[in-house]
XYZ file of C-alpha atoms in Angstrom:
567
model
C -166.140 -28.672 61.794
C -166.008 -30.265 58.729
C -169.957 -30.065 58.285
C -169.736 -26.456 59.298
C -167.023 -25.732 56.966
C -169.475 -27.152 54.102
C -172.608 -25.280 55.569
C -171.747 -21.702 55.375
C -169.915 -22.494 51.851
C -173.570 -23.914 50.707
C -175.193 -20.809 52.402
C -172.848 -17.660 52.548
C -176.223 -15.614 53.759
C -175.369 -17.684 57.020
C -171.576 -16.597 56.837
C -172.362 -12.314 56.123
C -174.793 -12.800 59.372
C -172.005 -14.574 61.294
C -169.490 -12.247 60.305
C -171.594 -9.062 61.054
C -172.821 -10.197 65.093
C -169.410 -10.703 65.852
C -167.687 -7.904 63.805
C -170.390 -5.655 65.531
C -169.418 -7.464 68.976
C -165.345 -7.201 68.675
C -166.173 -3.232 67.581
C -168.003 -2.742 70.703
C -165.187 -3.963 72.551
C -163.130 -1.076 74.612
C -159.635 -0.426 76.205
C -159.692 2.396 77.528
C -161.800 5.163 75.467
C -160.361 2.972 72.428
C -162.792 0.875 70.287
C -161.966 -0.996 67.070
C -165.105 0.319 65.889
C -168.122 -1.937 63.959
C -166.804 -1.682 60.424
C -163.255 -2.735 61.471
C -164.469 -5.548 63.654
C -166.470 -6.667 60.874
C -163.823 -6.642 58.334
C -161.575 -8.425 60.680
C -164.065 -10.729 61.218
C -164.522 -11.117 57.887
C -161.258 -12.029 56.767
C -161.470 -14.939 59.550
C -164.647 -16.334 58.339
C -162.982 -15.982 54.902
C -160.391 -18.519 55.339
C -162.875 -21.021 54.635
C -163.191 -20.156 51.114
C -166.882 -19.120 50.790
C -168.373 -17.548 47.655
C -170.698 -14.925 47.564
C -172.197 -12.701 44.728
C -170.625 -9.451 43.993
C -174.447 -8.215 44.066
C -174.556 -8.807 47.708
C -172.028 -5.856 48.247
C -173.168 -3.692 45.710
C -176.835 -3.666 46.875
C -176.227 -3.141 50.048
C -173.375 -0.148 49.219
C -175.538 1.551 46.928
C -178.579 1.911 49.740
C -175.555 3.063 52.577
C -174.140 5.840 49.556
C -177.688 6.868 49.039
C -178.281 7.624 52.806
C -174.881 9.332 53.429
C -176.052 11.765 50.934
C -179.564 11.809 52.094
C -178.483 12.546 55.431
C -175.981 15.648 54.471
C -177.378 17.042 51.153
C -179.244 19.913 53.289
C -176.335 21.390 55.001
C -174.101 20.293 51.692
C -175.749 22.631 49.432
C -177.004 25.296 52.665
C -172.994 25.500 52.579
C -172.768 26.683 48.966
C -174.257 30.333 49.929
C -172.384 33.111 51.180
C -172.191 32.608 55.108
C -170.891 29.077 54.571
C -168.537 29.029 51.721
C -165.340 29.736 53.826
C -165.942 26.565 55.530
C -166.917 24.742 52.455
C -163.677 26.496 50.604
C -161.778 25.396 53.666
C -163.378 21.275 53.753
C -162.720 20.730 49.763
C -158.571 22.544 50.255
C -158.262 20.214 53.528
C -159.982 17.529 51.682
C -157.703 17.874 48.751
C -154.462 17.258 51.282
C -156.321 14.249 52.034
C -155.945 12.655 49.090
C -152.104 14.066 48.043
C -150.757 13.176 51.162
C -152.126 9.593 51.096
C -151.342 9.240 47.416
C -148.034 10.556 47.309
C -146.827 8.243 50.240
C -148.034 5.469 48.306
C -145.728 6.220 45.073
C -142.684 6.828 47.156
C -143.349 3.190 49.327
C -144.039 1.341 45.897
C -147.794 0.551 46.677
C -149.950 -0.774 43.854
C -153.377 0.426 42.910
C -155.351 -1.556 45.229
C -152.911 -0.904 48.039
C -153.078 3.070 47.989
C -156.868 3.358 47.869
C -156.643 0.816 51.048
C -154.061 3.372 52.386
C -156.187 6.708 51.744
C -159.455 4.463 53.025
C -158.563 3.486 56.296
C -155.947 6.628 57.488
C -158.746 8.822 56.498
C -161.035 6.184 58.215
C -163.654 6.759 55.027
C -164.728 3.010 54.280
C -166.710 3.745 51.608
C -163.442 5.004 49.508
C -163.055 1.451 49.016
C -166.093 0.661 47.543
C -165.674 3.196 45.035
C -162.243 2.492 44.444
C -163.254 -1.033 43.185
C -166.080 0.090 41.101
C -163.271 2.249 39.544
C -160.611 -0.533 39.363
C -163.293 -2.964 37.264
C -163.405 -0.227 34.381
C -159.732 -0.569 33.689
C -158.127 -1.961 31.101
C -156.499 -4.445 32.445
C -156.947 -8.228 33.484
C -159.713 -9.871 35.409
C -156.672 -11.518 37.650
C -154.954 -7.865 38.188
C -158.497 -6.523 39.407
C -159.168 -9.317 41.602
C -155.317 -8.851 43.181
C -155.860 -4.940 43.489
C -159.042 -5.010 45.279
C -158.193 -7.914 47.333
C -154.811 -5.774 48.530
C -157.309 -3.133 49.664
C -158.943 -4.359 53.233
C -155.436 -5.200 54.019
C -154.293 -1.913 53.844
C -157.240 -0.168 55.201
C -157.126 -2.781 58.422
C -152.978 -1.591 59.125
C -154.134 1.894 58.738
C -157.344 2.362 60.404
C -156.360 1.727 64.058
C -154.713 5.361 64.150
C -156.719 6.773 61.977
C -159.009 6.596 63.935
C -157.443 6.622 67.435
C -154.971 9.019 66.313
C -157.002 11.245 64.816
C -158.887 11.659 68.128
C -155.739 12.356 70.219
C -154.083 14.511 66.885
C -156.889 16.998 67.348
C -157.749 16.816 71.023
C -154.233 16.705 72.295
C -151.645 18.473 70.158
C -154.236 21.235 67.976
C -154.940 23.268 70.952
C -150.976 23.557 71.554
C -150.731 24.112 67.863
C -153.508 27.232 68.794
C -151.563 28.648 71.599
C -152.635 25.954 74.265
C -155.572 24.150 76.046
C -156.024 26.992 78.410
C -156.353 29.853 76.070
C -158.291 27.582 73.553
C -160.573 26.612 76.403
C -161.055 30.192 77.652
C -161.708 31.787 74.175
C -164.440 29.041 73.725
C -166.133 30.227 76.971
C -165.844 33.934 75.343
C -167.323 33.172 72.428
C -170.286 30.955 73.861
C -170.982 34.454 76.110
C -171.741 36.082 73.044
C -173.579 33.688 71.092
C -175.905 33.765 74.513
C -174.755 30.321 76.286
C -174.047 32.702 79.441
C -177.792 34.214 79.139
C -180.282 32.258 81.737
C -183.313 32.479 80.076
C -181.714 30.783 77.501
C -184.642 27.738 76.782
C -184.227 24.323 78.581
C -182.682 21.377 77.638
C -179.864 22.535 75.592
C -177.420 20.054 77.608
C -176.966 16.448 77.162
C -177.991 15.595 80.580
C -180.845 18.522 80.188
C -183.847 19.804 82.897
C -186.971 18.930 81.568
C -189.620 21.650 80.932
C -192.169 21.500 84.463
C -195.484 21.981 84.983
C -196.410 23.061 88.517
C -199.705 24.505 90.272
C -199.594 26.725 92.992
C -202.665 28.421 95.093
C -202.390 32.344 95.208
C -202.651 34.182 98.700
C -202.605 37.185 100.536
C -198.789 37.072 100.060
C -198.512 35.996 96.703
C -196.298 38.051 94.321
C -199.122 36.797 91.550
C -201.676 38.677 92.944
C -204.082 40.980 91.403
C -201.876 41.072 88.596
C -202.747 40.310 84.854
C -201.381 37.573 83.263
C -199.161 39.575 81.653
C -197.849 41.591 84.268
C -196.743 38.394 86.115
C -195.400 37.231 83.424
C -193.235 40.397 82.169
C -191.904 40.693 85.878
C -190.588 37.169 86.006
C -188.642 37.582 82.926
C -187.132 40.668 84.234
C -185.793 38.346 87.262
C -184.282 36.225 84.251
C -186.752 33.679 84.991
C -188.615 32.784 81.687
C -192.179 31.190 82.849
C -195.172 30.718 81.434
C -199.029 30.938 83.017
C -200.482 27.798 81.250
C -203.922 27.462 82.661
C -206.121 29.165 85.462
C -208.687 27.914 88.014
C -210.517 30.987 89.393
C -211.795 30.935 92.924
C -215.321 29.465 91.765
C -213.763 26.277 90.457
C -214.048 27.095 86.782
C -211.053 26.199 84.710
C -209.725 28.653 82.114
C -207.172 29.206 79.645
C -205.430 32.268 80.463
C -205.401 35.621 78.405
C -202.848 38.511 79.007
C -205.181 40.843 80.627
C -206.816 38.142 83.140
C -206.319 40.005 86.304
C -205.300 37.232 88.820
C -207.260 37.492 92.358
C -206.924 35.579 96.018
C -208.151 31.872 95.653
C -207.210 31.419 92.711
C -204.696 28.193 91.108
C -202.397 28.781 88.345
C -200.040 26.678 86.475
C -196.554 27.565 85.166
C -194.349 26.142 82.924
C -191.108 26.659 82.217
C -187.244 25.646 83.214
C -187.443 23.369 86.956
C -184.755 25.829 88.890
C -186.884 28.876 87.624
C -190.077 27.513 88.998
C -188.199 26.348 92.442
C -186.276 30.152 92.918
C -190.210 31.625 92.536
C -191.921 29.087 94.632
C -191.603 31.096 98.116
C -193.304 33.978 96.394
C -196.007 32.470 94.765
C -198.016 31.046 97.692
C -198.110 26.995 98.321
C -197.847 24.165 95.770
C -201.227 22.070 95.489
C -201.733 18.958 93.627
C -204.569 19.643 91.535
C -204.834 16.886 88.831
C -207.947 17.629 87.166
C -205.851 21.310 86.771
C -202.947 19.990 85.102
C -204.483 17.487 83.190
C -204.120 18.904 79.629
C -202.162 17.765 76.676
C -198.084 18.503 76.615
C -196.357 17.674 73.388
C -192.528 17.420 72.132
C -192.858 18.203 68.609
C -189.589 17.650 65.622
C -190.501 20.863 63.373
C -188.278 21.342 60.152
C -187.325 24.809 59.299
C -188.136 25.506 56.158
C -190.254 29.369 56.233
C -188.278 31.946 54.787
C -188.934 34.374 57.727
C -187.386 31.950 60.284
C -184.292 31.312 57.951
C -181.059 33.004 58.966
C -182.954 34.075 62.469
C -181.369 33.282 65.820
C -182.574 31.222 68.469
C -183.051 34.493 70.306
C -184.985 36.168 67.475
C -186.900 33.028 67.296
C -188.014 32.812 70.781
C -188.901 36.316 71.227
C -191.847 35.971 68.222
C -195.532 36.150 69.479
C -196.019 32.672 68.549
C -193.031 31.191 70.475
C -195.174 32.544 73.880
C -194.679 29.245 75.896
C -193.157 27.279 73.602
C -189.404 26.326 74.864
C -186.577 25.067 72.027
C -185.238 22.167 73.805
C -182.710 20.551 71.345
C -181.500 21.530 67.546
C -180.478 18.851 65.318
C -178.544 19.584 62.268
C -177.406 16.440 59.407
C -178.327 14.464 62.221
C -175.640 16.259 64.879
C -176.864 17.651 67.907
C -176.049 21.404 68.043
C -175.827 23.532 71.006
C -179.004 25.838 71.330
C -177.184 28.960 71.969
C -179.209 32.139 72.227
C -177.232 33.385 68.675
C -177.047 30.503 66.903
C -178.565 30.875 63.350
C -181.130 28.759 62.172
C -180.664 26.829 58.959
C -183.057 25.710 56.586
C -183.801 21.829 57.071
C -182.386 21.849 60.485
C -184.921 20.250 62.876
C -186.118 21.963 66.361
C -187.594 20.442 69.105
C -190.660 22.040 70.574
C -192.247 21.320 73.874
C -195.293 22.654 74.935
C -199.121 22.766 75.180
C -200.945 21.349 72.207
C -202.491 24.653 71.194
C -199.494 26.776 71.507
C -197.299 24.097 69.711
C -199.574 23.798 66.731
C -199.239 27.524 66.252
C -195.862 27.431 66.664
C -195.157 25.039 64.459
C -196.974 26.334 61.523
C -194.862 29.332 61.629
C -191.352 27.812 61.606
C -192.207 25.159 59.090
C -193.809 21.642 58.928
C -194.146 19.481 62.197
C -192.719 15.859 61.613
C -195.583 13.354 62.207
C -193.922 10.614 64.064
C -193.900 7.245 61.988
C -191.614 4.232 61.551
C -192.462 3.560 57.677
C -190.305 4.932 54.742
C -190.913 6.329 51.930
C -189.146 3.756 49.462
C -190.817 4.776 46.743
C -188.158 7.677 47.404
C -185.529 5.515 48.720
C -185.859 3.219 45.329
C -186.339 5.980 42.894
C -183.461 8.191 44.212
C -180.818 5.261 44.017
C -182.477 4.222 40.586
C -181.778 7.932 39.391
C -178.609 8.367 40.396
C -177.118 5.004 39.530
C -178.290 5.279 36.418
C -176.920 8.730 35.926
C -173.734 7.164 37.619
C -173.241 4.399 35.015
C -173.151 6.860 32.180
C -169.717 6.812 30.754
C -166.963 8.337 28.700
C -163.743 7.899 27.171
C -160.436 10.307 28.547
C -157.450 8.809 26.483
C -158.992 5.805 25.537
C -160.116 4.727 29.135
C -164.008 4.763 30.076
C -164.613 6.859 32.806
C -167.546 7.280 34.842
C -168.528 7.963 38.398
C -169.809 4.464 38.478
C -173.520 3.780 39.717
C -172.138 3.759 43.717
C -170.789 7.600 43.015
C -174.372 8.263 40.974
C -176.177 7.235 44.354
C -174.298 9.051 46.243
C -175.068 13.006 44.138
C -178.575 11.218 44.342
C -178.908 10.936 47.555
C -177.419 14.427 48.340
C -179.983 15.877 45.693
C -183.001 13.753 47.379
C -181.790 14.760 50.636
C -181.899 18.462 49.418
C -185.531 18.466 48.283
C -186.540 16.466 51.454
C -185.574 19.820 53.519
C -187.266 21.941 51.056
C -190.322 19.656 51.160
C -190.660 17.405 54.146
C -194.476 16.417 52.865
C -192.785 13.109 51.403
C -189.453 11.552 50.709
C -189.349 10.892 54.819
C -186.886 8.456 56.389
C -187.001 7.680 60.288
C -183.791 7.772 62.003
C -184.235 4.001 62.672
C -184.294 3.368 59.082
C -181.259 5.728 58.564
C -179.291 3.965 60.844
C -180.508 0.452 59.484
C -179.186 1.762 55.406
C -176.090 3.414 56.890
C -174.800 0.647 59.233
C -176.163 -2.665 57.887
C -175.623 -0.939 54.625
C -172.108 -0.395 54.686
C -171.291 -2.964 57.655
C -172.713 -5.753 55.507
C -170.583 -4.639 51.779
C -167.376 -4.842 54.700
C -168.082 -8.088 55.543
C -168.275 -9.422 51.997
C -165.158 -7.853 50.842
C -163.619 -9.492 54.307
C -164.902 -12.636 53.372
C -164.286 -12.505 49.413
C -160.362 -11.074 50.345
C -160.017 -13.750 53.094
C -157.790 -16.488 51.193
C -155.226 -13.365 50.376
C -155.311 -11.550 53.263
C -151.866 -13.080 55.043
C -150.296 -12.973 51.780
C -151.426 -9.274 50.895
C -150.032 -8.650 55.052
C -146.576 -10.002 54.202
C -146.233 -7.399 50.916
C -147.011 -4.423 52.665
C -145.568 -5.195 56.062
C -145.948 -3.545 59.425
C -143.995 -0.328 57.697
C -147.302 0.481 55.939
C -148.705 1.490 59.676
C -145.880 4.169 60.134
C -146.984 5.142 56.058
C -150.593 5.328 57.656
C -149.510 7.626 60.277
C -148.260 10.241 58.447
C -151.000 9.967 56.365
C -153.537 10.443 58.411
C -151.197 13.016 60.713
C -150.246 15.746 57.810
C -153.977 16.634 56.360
C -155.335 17.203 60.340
C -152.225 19.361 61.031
C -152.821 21.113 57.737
C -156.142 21.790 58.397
C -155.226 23.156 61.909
C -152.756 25.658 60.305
C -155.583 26.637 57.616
C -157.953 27.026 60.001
C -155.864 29.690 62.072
C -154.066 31.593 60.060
C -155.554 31.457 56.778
C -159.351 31.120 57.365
C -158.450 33.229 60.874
C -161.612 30.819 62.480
C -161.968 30.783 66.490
C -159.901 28.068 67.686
C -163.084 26.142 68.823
C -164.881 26.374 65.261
C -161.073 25.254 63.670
C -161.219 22.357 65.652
C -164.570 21.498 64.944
C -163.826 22.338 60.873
C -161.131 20.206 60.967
C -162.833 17.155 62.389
C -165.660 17.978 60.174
C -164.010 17.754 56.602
C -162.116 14.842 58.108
C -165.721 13.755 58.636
C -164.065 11.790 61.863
C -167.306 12.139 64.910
C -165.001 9.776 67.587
C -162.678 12.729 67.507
C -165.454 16.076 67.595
C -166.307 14.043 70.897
C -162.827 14.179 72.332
C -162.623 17.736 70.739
C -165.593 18.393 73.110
C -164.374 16.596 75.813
C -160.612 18.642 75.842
C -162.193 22.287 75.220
C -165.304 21.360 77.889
C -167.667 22.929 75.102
C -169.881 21.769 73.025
C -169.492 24.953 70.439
C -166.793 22.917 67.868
C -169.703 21.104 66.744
C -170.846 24.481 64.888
C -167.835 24.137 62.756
C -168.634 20.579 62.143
C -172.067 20.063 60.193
C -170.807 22.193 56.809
C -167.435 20.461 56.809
C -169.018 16.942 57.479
C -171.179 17.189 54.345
C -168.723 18.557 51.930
C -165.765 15.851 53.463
C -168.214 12.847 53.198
C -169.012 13.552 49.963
C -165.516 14.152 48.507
C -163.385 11.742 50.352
C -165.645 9.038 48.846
C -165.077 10.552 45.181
C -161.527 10.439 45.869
C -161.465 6.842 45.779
C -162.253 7.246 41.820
C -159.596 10.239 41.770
C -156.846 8.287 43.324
C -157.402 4.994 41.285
C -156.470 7.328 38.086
C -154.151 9.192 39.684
C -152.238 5.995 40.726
C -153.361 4.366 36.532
């Protein structure tokens, strides 16, 4: 043990690796629907593999929390700033007031316990379960005037307080808002029913609604079929079979055509279909199965559907398919056999509902054949070409930028102020992530890689401040005592009950977007999926994307508001 002991102290790059497989192991952990979560596991961890007094740089954290500020931003700057113009700013007005509550309430609990600096930015980080407060909160604490010793003691008090309080912030938050919101909104029942309502008018009752807008969604099938005597198809143009299908609410498509002398064809509207011949339609599996008695026998024909089928990510970015619906969308000349099968929004799957409004940046998945999907595609916006490399000369230049911007300081009664280079990366990244939407030429970043700079990023600055507050971590636990976890309930309690009252009775939002707005600017995804889980509905997450940009920006500022509050 003793050579161990002396092994990870000569190479703490063996100690952050140690500390992360079994932080991310203990966080994967469940009881029940409950899960400690990686970045508490890790910090946990941490603080264990900390007790054997290993050193690392404090450029080891800050590297890897710059590149995990720069891709929060990245990843919400399009719906952050798409929430500044008219049709979003009650939810933006409503994230920043509900966002404000979560800083009072957590700071104002903290001067009536006694807490220190150190131990109220752990308090607002881990009851607001925003880990990244902490980071910023340092950055803050190392401009103060004060000693190197008081700095050390103040951050060091900080994973202990965020490690009491995160258990229900996180949990709780989840139960707060799945549990006792709907009573707060006149009950699961009538919450659940006026959900159902409103999906019926943004078109989630309509059945030619595209496939695929479920989690566990029916592909898009192709299927050939032989026309006879009996056939509903025949002598009837393209069109004509077509048109009377989607008057049965079954949306299909005729893809491809071989005539009864064994020529294959692409079919036009005014092809007039006659006896012998095989056709091919596309389009949602139970539509093709309630036609199939009508349309004459099913062949297997391989050389007939042999032709190229893509799913393609397409960015919205044209002016003319801004602000449309999915309904306007898929009734446009060019959309003719092209199905939306999911909608992806800051990286949140939305539900495709025949009235939801399309967003610039947001990214739609097309399915289809090739020649319909290239048209298709040039008319919404700019088709993603699939790759696995990043652009890091945007990745390096945005962080570059901002921390440099960030660093810039100034004096407010004698103390320095700035938003230190970690806040700089973070506007960076929501300005970089901004132009990326408006131009999605360069600047790309594969989900992968997102996941790599948010997790690792922010997973690995966790485990060095576990390991660097290791030695004080009992000590710090015997100051604040188990009455800080009853502190971090109400903490984390009053701003999600505030933003439940806001929601209803001074925003006046449907209970199932309140819900969703609430979880959003409390930027808290464990609980939208027990939000979705209680109403049966995945419609809160339309109230979540707006909310989720403008709360993960600001809670993270607020560790640099709450440090001077607190000074």
């Amino acid at each position: 043990m003793t050579w161990l002991h002396h092994t990870f102290q000569q190479y703490p790059e063996l100690a952050i690796f140690l500390t992360l497989s079994t932080g991310f192991f203990i966080g994967s952990l469940k009881v029940g629907k409950f899960s400690l979560g990686s970045v508490t596991g890790v910090l946990l961890m941490g603080v264990i593999v900390g007790q054997m007094d290993i050193a690392i740089s404090a450029n080891v954290k800050s590297v890897f929390f710059l590149m995990f500020l720069f891709a929060v931003g990245y990843s919400v700057g399009p719906q952050f700033f798409a929430g500044l113009k008219k049709d979003g700013l009650p939810q933006v007005l409503f994230a920043a007031l509900m966002c404000v509550v979560c800083l009072v309430a957590p700071w104002l609990l903290a001067v009536a316990s006694g807490y220190n600096v150190g131990q109220a930015a752990g308090l607002l980080s881990g009851s607001q379960t925003i880990s990244a407060t902490m980071g910023v909160a340092s950055d803050t604490i190392n401009q103060l005037n004060v000693s190197d010793a008081q700095k050390q003691a103040w951050i060091n008090a900080m994973p202990v307080c965020y490690a009491v309080t995160y258990i229900f912030g996180t949990a709780g938050s989840a139960w707060i808002l799945s549990s006792i919101a709907p009573i707060m909104l006149g009950g699961i029942e009538k919450v659940r029913a006026e959900t159902k309502e409103l999906e019926k008018k943004l078109g989630s009752g309509d059945p030619t609604r595209d496939p695929g807008m479920r989690s566990a969604f029916i592909p898009v099938t192709f299927r050939a079929y032989e026309v006879t005597d009996q056939s509903i198809a025949l002598n009837k143009q393209v069109q004509q079979l077509e048109e009377e299908l989607g008057q049965r609410n079954h949306r299909l498509f005729v893809e491809r055509i071989r005539k009864n002398d064994k020529t294959i064809i692409d079919p036009v509207p005014d092809y007039v279909i006659q006896k012998g011949d095989e056709i091919v339609l596309s389009g949602r599996r139970e539509y093709v199965l309630g036609e199939e008695s009508g349309l004459g026998p099913e062949i297997v024909d391989v050389e007939l559907l042999n032709f190229p089928v893509e799913n393609v990510m397409v960015y919205v970015i044209k002016k003319n398919i801004i602000g449309k619906t999915i309904n306007e969308l898929r009734n446009m000349d060019f959309m003719h056999g092209v199905p939306v099968q999911s909608l992806r929004r800051a990286g949140i799957s939305l539900p495709v509902y025949g009235e939801t409004v399309l967003q610039r940046g947001d990214n739609i998945e097309l399915v289809g054949y090739k020649k319909d999907m290239d048209k298709a595609a040039a008319q919404i916006g700019y088709a993603e070409i699939p790759t696995d490399k990043t652009d890091m000369i945007y990745v390096g230049l945005g962080i570059v930028l901002g921390g440099i911007v960030g660093a810039m300081s100034f004096k407010a009664g004698g103390v320095p102020l700035s938003l230190s280079t970690s806040g700089g990366a973070l506007i960076a990244g929501l300005i970089f992530g901004w132009l990326r939407s408006r131009h999605p030429a360069f600047g790309n970043i594969p989900e992968p890689a997102l996941w790599v700079m948010n997790n690792v990023g922010l997973n690995t600055f966790i485990a060095v401040v576990g390991i660097t507050a290791g030695p004080s971590f009992v000590e710090g636990f015997k100051q604040v005592g188990w009455g800080l976890f009853l502190v971090g309930i109400g903490a984390t309690a009053i701003p999600l009950l505030a933003g439940i009252l806001m929601g209803r009775y001074i925003f006046k939002f449907h209970p199932a977007l309140t819900l969703g707005c609430t979880a959003g600017a409390r930027t808290t995804t464990a609980a939208l999926s027990a939000i979705q889980e209680s109403v049966q509905s995945k419609l809160p997450a339309l109230g979540y994307t707006i909310t989720y940009a403008v709360g993960n920006t600001l809670l993270i500022i607020w560790g640099v508001v709450l440090v001077l509050l607190m000074t």
